[in-house]
Tab-separated table of C-alpha atoms in Angstrom:
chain	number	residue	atom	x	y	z
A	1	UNK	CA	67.535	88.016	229.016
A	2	UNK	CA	64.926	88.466	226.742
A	3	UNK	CA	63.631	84.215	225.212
A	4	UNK	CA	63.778	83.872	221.836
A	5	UNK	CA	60.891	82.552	219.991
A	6	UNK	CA	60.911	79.069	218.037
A	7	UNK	CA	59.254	79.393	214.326
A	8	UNK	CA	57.194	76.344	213.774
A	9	UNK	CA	57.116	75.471	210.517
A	10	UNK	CA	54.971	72.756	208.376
A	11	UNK	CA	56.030	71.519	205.379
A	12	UNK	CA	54.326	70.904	202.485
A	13	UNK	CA	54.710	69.092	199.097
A	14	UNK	CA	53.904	65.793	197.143
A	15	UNK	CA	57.289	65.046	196.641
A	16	UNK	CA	58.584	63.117	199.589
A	17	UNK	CA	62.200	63.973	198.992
A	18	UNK	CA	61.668	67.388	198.581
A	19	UNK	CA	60.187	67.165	201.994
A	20	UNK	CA	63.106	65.290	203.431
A	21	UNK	CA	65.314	67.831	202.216
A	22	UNK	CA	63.464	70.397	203.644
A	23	UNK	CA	63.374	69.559	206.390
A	24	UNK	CA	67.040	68.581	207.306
A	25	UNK	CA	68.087	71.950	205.553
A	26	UNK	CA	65.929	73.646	208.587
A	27	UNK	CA	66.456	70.889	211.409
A	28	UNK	CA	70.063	73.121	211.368
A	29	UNK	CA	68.306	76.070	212.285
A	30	UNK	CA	68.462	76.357	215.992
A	31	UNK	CA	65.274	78.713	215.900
A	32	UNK	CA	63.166	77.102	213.611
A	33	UNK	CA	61.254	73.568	214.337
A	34	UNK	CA	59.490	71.918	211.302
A	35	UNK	CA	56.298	70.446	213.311
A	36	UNK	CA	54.644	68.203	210.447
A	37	UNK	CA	54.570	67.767	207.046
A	38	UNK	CA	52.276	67.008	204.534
A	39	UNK	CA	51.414	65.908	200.767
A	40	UNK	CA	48.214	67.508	199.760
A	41	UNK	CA	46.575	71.022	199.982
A	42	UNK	CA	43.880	68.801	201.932
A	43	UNK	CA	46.192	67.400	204.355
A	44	UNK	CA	47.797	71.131	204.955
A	45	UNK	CA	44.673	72.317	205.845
A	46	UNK	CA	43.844	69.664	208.324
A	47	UNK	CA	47.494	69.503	209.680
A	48	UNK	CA	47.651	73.925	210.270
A	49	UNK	CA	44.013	73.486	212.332
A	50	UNK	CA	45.992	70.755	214.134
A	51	UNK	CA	49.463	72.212	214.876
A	52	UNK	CA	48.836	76.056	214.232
A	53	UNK	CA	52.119	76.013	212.592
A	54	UNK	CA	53.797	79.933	212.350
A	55	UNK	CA	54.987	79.132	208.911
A	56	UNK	CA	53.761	76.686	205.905
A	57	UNK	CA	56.376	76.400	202.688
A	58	UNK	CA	53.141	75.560	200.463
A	59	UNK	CA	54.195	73.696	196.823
A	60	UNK	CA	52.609	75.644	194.485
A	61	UNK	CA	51.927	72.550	191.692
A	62	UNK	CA	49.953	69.510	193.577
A	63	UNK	CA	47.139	67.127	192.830
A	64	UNK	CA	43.424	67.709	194.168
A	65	UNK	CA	43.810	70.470	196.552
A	66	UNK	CA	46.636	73.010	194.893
A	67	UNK	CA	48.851	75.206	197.138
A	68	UNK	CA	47.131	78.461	195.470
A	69	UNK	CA	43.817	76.742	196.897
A	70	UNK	CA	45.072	75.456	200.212
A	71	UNK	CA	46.435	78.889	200.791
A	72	UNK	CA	43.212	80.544	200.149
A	73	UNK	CA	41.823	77.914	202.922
A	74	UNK	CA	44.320	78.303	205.320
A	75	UNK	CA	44.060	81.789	205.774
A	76	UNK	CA	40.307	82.010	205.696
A	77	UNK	CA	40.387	80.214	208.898
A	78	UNK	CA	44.145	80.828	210.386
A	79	UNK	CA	44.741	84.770	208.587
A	80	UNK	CA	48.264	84.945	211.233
A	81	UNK	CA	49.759	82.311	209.513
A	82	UNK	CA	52.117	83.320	207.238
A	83	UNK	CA	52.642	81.119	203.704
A	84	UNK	CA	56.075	80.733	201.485
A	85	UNK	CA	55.221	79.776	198.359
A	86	UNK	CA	57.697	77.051	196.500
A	87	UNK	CA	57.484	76.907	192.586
A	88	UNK	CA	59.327	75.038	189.758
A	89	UNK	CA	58.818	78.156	187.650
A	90	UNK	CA	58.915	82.119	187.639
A	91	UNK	CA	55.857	82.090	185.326
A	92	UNK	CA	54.027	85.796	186.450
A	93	UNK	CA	50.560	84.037	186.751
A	94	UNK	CA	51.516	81.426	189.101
A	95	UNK	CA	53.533	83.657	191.687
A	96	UNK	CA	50.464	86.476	191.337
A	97	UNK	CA	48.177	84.081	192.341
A	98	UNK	CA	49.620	82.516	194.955
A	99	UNK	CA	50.313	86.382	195.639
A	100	UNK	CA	46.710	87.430	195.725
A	101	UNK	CA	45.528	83.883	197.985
A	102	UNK	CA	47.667	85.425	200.775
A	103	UNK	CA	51.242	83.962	200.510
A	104	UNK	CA	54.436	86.210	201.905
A	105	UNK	CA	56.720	85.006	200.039
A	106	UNK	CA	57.858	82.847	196.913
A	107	UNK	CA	60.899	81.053	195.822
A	108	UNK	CA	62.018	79.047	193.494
A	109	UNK	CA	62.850	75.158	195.022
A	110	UNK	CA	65.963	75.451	193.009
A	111	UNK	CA	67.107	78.288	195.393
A	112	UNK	CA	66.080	76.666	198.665
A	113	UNK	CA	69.054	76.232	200.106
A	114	UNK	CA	70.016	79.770	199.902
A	115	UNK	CA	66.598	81.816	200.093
A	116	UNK	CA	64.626	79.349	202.791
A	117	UNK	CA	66.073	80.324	205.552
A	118	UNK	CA	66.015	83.647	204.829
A	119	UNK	CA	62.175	83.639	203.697
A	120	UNK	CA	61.031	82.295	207.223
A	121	UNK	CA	62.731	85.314	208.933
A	122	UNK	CA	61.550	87.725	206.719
A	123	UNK	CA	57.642	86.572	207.201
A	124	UNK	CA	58.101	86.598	210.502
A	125	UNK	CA	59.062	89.790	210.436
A	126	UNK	CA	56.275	90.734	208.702
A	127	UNK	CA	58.297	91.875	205.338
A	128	UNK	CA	57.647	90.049	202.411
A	129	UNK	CA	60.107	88.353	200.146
A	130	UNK	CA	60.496	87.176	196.614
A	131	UNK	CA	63.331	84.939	195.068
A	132	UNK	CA	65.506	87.791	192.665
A	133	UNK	CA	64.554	85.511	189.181
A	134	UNK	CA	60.640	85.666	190.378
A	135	UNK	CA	60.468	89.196	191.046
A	136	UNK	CA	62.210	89.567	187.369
A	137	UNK	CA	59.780	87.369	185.699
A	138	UNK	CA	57.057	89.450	187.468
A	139	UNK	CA	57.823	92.663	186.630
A	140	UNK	CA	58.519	91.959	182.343
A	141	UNK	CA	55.546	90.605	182.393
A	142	UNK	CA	54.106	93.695	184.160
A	143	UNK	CA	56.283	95.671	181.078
A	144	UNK	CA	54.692	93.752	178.367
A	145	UNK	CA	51.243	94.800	179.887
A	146	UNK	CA	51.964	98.082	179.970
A	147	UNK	CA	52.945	97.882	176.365
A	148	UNK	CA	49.765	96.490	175.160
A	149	UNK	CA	47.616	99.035	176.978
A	150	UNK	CA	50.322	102.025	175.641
A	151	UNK	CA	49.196	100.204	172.505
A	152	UNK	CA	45.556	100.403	172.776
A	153	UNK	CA	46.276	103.929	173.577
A	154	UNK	CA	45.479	103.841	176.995
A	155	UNK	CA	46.021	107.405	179.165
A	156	UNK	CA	48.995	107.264	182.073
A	157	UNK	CA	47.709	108.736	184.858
A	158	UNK	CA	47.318	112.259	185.161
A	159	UNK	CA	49.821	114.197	187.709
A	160	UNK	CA	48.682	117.761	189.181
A	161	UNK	CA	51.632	119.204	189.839
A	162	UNK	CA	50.554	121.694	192.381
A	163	UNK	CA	50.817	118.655	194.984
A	164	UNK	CA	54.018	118.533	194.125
A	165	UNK	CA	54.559	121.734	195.297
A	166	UNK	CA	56.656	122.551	198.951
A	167	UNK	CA	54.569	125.477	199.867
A	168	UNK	CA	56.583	128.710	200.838
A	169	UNK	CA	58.046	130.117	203.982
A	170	UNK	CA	56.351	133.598	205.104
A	171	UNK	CA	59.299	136.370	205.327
A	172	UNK	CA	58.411	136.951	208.803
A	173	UNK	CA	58.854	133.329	210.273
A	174	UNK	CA	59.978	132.621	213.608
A	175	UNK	CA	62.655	130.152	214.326
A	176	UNK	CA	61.931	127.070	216.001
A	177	UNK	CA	65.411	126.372	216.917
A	178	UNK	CA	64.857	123.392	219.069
A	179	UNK	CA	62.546	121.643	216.719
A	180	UNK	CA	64.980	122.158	213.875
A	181	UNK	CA	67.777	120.564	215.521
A	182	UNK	CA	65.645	117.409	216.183
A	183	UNK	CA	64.652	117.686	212.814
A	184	UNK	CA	68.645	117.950	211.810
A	185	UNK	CA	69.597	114.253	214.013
A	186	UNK	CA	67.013	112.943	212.938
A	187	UNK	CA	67.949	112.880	209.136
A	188	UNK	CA	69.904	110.166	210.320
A	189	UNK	CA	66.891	107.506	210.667
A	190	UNK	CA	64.360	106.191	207.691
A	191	UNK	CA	61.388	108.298	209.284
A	192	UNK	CA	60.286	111.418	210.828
A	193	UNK	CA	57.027	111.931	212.088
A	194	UNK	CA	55.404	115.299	212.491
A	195	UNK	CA	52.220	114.930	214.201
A	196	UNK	CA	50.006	117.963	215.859
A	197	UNK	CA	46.405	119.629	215.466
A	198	UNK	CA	45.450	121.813	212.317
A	199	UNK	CA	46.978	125.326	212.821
A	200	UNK	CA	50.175	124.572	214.172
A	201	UNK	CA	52.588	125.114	211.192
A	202	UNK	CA	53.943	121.658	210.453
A	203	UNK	CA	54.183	121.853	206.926
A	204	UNK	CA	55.180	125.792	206.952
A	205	UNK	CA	57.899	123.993	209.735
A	206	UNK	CA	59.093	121.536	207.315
A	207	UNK	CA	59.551	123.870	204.593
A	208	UNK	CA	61.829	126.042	205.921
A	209	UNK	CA	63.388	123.542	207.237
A	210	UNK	CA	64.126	122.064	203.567
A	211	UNK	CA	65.091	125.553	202.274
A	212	UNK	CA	68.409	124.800	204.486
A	213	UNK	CA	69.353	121.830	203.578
A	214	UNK	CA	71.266	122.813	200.208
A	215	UNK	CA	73.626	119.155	200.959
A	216	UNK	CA	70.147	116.850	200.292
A	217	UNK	CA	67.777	117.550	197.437
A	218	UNK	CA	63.718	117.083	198.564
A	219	UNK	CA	60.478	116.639	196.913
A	220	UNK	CA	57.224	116.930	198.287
A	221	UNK	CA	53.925	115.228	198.244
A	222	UNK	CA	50.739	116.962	199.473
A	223	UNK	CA	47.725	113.994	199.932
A	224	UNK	CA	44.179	114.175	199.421
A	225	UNK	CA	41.620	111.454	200.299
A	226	UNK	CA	42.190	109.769	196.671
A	227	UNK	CA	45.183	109.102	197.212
A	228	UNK	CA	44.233	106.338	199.376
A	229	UNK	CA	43.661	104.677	195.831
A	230	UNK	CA	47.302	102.796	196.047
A	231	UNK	CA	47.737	103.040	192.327
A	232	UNK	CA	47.143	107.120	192.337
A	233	UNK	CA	49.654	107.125	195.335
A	234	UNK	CA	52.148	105.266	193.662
A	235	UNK	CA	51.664	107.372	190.813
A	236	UNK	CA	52.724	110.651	192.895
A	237	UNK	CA	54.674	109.051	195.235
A	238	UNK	CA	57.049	107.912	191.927
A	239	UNK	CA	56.455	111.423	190.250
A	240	UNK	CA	57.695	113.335	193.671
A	241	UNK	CA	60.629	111.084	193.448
A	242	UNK	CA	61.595	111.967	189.746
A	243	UNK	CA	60.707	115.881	190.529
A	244	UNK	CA	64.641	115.540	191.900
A	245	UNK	CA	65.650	112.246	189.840
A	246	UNK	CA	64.138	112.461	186.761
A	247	UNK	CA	65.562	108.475	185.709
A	248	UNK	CA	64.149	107.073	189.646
A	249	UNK	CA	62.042	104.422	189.362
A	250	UNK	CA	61.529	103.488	186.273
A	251	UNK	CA	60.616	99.638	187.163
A	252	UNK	CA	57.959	100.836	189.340
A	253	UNK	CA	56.518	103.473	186.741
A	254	UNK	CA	56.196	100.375	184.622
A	255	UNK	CA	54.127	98.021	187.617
A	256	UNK	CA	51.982	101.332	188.447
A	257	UNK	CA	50.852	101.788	184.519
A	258	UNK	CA	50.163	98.114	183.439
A	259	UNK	CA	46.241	97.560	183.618
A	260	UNK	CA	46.528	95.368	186.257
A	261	UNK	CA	47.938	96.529	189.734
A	262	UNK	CA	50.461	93.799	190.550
A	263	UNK	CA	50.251	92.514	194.141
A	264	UNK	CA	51.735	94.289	196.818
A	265	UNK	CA	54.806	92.287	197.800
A	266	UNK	CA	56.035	92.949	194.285
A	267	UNK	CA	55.436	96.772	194.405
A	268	UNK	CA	57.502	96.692	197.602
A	269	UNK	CA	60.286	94.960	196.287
A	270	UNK	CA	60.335	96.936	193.118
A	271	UNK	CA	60.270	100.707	194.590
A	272	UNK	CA	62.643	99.211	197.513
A	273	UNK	CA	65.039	98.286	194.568
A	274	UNK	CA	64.333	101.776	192.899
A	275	UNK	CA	64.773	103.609	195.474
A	276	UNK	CA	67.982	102.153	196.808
A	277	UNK	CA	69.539	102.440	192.994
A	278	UNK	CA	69.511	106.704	193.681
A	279	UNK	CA	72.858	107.445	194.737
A	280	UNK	CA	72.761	110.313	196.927
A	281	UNK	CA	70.573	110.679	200.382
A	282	UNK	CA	67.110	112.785	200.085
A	283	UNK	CA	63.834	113.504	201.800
A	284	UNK	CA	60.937	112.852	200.725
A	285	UNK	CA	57.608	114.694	202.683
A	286	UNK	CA	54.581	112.951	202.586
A	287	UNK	CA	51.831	116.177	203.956
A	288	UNK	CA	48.505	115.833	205.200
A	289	UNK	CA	48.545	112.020	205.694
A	290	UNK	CA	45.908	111.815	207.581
A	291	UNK	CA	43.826	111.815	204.300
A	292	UNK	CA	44.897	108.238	204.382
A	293	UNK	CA	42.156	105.647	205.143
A	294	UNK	CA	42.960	103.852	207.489
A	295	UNK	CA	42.160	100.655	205.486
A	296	UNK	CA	44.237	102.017	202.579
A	297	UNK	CA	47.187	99.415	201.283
A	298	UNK	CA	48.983	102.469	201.151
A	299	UNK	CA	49.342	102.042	205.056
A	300	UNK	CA	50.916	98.425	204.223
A	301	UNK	CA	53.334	99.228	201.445
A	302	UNK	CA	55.133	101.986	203.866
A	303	UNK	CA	55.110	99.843	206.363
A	304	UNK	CA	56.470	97.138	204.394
A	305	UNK	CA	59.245	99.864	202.625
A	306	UNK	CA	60.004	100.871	205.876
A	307	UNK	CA	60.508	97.311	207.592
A	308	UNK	CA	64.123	97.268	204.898
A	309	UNK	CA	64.486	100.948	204.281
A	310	UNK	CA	66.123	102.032	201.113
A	311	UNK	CA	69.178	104.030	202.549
A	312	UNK	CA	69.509	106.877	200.278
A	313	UNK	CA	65.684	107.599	201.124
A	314	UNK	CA	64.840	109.899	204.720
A	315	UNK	CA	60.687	110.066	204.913
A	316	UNK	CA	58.927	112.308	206.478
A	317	UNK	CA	55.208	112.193	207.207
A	318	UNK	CA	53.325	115.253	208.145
A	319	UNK	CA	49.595	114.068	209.680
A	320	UNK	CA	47.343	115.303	212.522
């Protein structure tokens, strides 16, 4: 039988009530043990190089040492642990940057009891999570952004349409009959992965492929080393998706062309939301993904999408 872990949590705030009810909201949680607590961003700091908590629910709003600041701290020397943000407020500049310090999550401490719980799993998971009303509050303010730059006549980004183009089956093909029925089960799960050396016909596979599979529309999405740039990617990753569903997305459209890239838990959120709105299954082919950089945040926002996939949506990635 396989142990289950224990999430250590501390618990942080100036408020000593608010800490008392944290903590006997999670001494219920048969997997989670809150291992100290403290009432400063100072103390936090000292108290994670002590306990090497797996979890710290920062207050946002303190004295001295803020959480936005302690966060920033903690993860400059302890970059595993993973920080939940609690605010009084949905105000966009708060949650983006406690956002950008590092944190995985925020909620608001009037929907503890519900969300809390919740949070810790999902940053332990390694998915981020945001409380519904903060998300929201993020993304109009994201909208009014874009507004003001549409304003100031600022350009949306420009789309080549050729990449958005599934190349064409040759007349004298040969069937791969094997490979297409393990491309046919596997429609069932989020992901396929096509992986072999240049040559071998993966995308020239995946097209004809496509050209049978009248029951789910497709788009298609050939990379180049730019679009490692995660605002160009969004960009054509959104503009694939509306090739097929010309209303998809909208609330991401809006994130992607506002000045100022919003951090990546909210994209994730947003195009998971989008995505799951479409109301009929499709594939999406991401070719040549091996352009990628490996340091790209494009890796991270798939591999955030991916950790709650949005049903309707079956990826594939073509790469060497």
């Amino acid at each position: 039988m396989t142990e289950r872990h224990t999430t250590t949590v501390l618990l942080v705030d100036d408020h000593p009530l608010m800490r008392k009810g944290l903590l006997a909201l999670l001494e219920s949680e048969a997997e989670i043990a809150v291992v100290g607590e403290a009432g400063d961003g100072q103390e936090a700091i000292d108290q994670v190089k002590a306990l090497s908590p797996d979890v710290v629910v920062m207050d946002i709003s303190m004295l001295n040492i803020n959480g936005i600041e302690a966060t920033r701290r903690i993860l400059a020397k302890a970059p595993e642990t993973r920080i939940i943000a609690l605010s009084i407020h949905a105000e966009r500049r708060f949650v983006d940057e406690m956002l950008r310090a590092g944190a995985s999550a925020c909620i608001l401490k009037e929907s503890v009891p519900e969300e809390l719980i919740q949070a810790i799993h999902s940053v332990m998971r390694g998915e981020p999570f945001l409380t519904t009303s903060i998300l929201g509050t993020a993304i109009s303010g994201y909208r009014e952004t874009t507004d003001e730059a549409s304003e100031d006549g600022a350009a949306a980004g420009f789309i080549l349409q050729t990449k958005l183009y599934r190349p064409s089956s040759p007349s004298d093909l040969v069937p791969r009959t094997r490979v297409l029925e393990r491309l046919e089960a596997g429609r069932v799960r989020p992901l396929t992965l096509v992986s072999a050396p240049a040559g071998y016909g993966k995308s020239i596979l995946i097209s004809s492929w496509l050209e049978t599979r009248g029951d789910w529309p497709s788009a298609w999405f050939s990379l180049d080393q730019d679009d490692s740039n995660l605002r160009q990617f969004l960009d054509y990753f959104v503009a694939a998706v509306q090739s097929v569903f010309p209303q998809a997305c909208a609330q991401t459209q809006d994130l992607v062309s506002a000045s100022q890239l919003p951090p990546l838990p909210t994209l994730v959120a947003s195009l998971g939301n989008d995505l799951s709105e479409i109301d009929r299954p499709f594939i999406l082919v991401l070719d040549d993904y091996y352009r990628i950089d490996a340091e790209s945040p494009v890796n991270d926002l798939l591999h955030q999408l991916l950790a709650h996939p949005p049903i309707p949506l079956h990826l594939i990635i073509i790469s060497r």
